[in-house]
Tab-separated table of C-alpha atoms in Angstrom:
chain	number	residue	atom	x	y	z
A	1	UNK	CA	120.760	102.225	54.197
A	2	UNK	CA	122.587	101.163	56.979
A	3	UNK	CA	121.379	98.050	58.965
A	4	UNK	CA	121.202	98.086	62.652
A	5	UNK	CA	121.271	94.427	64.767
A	6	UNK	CA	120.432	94.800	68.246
A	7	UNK	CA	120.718	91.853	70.685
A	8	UNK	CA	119.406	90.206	72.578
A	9	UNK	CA	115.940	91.645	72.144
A	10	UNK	CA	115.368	90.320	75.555
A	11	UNK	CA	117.186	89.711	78.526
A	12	UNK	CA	116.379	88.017	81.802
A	13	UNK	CA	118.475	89.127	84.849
A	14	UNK	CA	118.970	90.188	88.596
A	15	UNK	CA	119.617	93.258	90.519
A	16	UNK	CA	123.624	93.040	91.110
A	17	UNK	CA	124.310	91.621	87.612
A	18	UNK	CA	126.566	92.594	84.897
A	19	UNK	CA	124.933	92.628	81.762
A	20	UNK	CA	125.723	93.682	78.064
A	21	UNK	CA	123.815	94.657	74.910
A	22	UNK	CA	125.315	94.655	71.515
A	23	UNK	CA	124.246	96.988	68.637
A	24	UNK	CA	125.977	95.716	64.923
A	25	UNK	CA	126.036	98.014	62.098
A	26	UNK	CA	126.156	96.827	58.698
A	27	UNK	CA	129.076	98.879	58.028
A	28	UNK	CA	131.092	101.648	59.707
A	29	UNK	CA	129.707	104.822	61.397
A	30	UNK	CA	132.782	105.765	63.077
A	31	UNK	CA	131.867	106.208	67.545
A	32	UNK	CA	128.722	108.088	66.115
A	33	UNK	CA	126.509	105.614	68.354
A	34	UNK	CA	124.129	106.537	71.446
A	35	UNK	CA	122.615	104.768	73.911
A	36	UNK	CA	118.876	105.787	75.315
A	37	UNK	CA	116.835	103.757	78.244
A	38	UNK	CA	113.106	104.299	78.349
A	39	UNK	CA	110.578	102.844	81.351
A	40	UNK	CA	106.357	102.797	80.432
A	41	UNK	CA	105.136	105.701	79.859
A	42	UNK	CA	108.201	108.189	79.656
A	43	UNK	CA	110.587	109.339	76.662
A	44	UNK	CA	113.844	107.989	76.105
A	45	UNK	CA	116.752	108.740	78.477
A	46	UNK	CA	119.989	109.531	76.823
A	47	UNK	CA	122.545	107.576	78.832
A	48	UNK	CA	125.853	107.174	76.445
A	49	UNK	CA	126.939	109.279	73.331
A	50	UNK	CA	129.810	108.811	70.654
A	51	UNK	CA	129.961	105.493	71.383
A	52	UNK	CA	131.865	105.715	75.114
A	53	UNK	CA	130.804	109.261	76.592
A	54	UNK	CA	128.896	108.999	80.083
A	55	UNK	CA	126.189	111.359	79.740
A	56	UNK	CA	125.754	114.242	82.589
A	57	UNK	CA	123.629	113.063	85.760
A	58	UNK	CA	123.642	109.162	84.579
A	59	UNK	CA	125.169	106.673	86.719
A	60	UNK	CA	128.745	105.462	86.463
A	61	UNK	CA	127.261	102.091	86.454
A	62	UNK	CA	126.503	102.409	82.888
A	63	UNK	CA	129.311	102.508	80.463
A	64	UNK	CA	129.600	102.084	76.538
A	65	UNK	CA	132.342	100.663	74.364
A	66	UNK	CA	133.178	99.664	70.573
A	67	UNK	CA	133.893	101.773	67.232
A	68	UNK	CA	133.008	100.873	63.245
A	69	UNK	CA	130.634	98.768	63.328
A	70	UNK	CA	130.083	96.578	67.003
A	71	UNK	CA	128.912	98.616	70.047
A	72	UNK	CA	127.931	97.392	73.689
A	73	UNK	CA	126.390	98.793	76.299
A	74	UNK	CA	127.429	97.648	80.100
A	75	UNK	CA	125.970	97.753	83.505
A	76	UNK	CA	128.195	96.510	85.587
A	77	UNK	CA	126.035	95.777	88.820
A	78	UNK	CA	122.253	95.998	87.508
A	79	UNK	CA	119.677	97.887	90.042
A	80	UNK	CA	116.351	98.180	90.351
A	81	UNK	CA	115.672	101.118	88.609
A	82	UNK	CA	117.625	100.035	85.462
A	83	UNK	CA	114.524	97.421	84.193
A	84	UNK	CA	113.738	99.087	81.374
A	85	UNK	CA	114.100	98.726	77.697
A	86	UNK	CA	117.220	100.035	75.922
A	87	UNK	CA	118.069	101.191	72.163
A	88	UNK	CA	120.892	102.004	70.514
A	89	UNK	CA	121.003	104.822	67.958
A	90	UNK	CA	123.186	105.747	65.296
A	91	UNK	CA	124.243	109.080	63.323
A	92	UNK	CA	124.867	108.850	59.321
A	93	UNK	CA	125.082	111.335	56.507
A	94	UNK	CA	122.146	113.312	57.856
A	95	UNK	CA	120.320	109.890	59.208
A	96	UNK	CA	119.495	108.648	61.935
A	97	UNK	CA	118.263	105.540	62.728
A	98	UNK	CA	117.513	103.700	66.171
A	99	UNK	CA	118.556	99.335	66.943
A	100	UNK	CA	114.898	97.214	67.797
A	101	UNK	CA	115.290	97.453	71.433
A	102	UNK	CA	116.229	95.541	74.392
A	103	UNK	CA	114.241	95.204	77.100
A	104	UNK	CA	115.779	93.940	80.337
A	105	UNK	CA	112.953	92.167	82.989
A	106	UNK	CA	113.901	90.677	86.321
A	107	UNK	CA	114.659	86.670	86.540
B	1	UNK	CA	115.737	124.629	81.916
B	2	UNK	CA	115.172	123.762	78.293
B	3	UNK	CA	111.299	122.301	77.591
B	4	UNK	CA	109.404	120.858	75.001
B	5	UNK	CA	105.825	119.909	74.867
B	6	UNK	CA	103.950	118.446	71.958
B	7	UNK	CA	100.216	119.375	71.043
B	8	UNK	CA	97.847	118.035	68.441
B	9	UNK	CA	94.497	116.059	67.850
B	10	UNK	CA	94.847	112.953	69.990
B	11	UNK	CA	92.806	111.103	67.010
B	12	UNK	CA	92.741	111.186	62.945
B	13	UNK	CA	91.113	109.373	60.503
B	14	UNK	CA	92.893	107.168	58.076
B	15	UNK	CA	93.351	108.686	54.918
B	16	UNK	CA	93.674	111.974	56.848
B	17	UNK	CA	96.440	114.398	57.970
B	18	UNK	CA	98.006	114.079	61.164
B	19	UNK	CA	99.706	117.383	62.379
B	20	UNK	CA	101.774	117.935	65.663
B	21	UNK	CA	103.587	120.964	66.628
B	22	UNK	CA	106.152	121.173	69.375
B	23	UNK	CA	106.857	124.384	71.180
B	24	UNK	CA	110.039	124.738	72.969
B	25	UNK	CA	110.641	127.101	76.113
B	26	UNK	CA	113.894	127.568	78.319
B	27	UNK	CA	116.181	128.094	75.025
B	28	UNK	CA	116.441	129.006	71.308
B	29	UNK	CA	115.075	126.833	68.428
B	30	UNK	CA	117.323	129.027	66.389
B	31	UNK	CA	120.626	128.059	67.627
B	32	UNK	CA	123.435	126.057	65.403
B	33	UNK	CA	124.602	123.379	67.666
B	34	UNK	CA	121.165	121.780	67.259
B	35	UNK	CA	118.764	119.886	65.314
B	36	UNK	CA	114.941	119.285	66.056
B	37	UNK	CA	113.483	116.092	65.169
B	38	UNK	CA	110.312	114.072	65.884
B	39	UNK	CA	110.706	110.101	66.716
B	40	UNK	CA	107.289	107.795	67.737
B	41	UNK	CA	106.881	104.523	69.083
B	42	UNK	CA	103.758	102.337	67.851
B	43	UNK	CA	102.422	100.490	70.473
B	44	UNK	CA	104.430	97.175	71.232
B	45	UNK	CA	107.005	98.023	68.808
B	46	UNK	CA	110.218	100.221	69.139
B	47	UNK	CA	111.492	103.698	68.422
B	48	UNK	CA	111.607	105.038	65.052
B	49	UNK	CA	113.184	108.117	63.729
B	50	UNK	CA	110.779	110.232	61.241
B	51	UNK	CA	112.271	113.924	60.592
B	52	UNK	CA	114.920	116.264	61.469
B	53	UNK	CA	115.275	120.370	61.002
B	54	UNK	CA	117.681	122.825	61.308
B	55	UNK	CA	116.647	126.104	62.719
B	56	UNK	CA	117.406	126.942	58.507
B	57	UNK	CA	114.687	124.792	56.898
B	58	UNK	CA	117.217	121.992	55.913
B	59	UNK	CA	115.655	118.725	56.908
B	60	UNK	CA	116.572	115.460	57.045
B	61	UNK	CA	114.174	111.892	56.576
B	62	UNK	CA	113.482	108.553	57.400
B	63	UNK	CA	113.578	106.894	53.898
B	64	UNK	CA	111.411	103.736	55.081
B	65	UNK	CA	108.407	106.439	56.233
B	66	UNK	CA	105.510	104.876	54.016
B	67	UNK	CA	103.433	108.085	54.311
B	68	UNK	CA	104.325	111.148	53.230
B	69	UNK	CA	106.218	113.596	55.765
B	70	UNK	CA	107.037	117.409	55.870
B	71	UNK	CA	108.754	118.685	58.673
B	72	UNK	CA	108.943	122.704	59.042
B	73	UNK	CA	110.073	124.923	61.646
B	74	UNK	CA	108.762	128.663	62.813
B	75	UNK	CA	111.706	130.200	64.615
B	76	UNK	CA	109.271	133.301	65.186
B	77	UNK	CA	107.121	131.014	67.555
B	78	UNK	CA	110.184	128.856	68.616
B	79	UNK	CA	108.042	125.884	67.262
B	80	UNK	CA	108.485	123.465	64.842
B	81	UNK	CA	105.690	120.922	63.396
B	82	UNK	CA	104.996	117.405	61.997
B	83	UNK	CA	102.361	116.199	58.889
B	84	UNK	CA	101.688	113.235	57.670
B	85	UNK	CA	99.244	112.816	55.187
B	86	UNK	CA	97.034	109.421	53.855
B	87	UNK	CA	97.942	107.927	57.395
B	88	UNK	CA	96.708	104.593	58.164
B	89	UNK	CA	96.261	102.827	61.465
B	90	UNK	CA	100.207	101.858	60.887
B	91	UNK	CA	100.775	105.274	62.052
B	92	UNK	CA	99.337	105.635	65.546
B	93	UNK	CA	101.911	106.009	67.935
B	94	UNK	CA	103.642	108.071	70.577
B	95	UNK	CA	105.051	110.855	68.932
B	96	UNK	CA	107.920	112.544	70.287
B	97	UNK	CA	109.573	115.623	69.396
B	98	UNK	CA	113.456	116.057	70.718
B	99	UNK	CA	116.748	117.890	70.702
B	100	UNK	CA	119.524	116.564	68.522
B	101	UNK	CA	123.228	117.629	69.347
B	102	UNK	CA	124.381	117.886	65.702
B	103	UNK	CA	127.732	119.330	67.351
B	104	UNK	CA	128.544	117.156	70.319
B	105	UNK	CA	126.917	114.539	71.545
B	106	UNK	CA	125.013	113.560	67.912
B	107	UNK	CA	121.841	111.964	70.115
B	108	UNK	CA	118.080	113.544	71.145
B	109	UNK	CA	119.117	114.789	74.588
B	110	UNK	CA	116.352	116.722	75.353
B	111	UNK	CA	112.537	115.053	74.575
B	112	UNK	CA	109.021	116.022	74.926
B	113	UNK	CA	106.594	113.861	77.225
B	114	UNK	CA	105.033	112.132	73.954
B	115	UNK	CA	101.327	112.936	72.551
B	116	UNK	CA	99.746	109.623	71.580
B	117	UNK	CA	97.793	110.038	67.988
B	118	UNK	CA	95.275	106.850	67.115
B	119	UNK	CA	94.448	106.550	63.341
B	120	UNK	CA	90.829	105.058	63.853
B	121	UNK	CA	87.924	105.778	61.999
């Protein structure tokens, strides 16, 4: 199985920041990597796919780098609405698996 | 507009089967660009992939699931369902059921609202 290290599991910021999560894998799955944000009581919200592509609708705040096996996920100028928690999720062989979460809360 | 809504007993008994089905409206469950999969979240804890299925029958799953899992799909009803048998309170969780882009984007872009299921006797 492939192992998935997402970090920080939490992270303490405020609205206007840049921030950045990381998602490891523990060993090469290509760009096949996506990004989802999910607030209480809704579903996940895909925001990035293959690693780098913006989803339709989501902000151009939110952008998504890395390839093989270390991933990150920016927002460049954090808002409001983006306190939420965040997961990464990968694409292997038929699997899929998704990182622990990280849940970004206001300083 | 594609849609899909979970339904199923809101509470099971350990030891029992827990069955969901999701019914999706707005689009085909039998097209090839996509897989359908179901994905839950125990309270306090994080996402965690269970099953995928192609509109074929060929599925796809979780190999750290404790309990036993069958995922099936009914392309006549544009459904596709979710057991797990002998659960145990580990299980209760939101479950989701979702779109997977097994041709573009390789993520769940499309999700249900979530049906919470509590294992309690």
């Amino acid at each position: 199985d492939i192992q998935m290290t997402q970090s920080p599991s939490t992270l303490s910021a405020s609205v206007r920041d840049r921030i950045t999560i990381t998602c490891r894998a523990s060993q090469s799955i290509s760009n096949w990597l996506a990004w989802y944000q999910q607030k209480p009581g809704k579903a996940p919200k895909l925001l990035i796919y293959k690693a780098s592509s913006l989803e339709s609708g989501v902000p151009s705040r939110f952008s998504g780098s890395g390839s093989g096996t270390e991933f990150t996920l920016t927002i460049s100028s954090l808002q409001p609405d983006d306190f939420a928690t965040y997961y990464c999720q990968y694409y292997y062989n038929y699997l899929v698996a998704f990182g622990h979460g990280t849940k970004v809360e206001i300083k | 507009q594609l849609q899909l809504q979970e339904s199923g007993p809101g509470l099971v008994k350990p030891s029992e089967t827990l069955s969901l089905t999701c019914t999706v409206s707005g689009g085909s469950i039998s097209s090839s660009s996509f897989y359908w999969g179901w994905i839950r979240r125990p309270p306090g804890k994080g996402l965690e992939w269970i099953a995928n299925i192609y509109y074929s029958g060929s599925t796809s799953y979780n190999p750290s699931l404790k309990s036993p899992v069958t995922i099936s799909v009914d392309t006549s009803r544009n459904q596709f369902s979710l057991k797990l048998t002998s659960v145990t309170a580990a299980d209760t969780a939101v479950y989701y059921c979702a779109r997977f882009s097994r041709a573009y984007s390789y993520g769940f872009d499309y999700w249900g609202q979530g049906s919470l299921v509590t294992v309690s006797s």
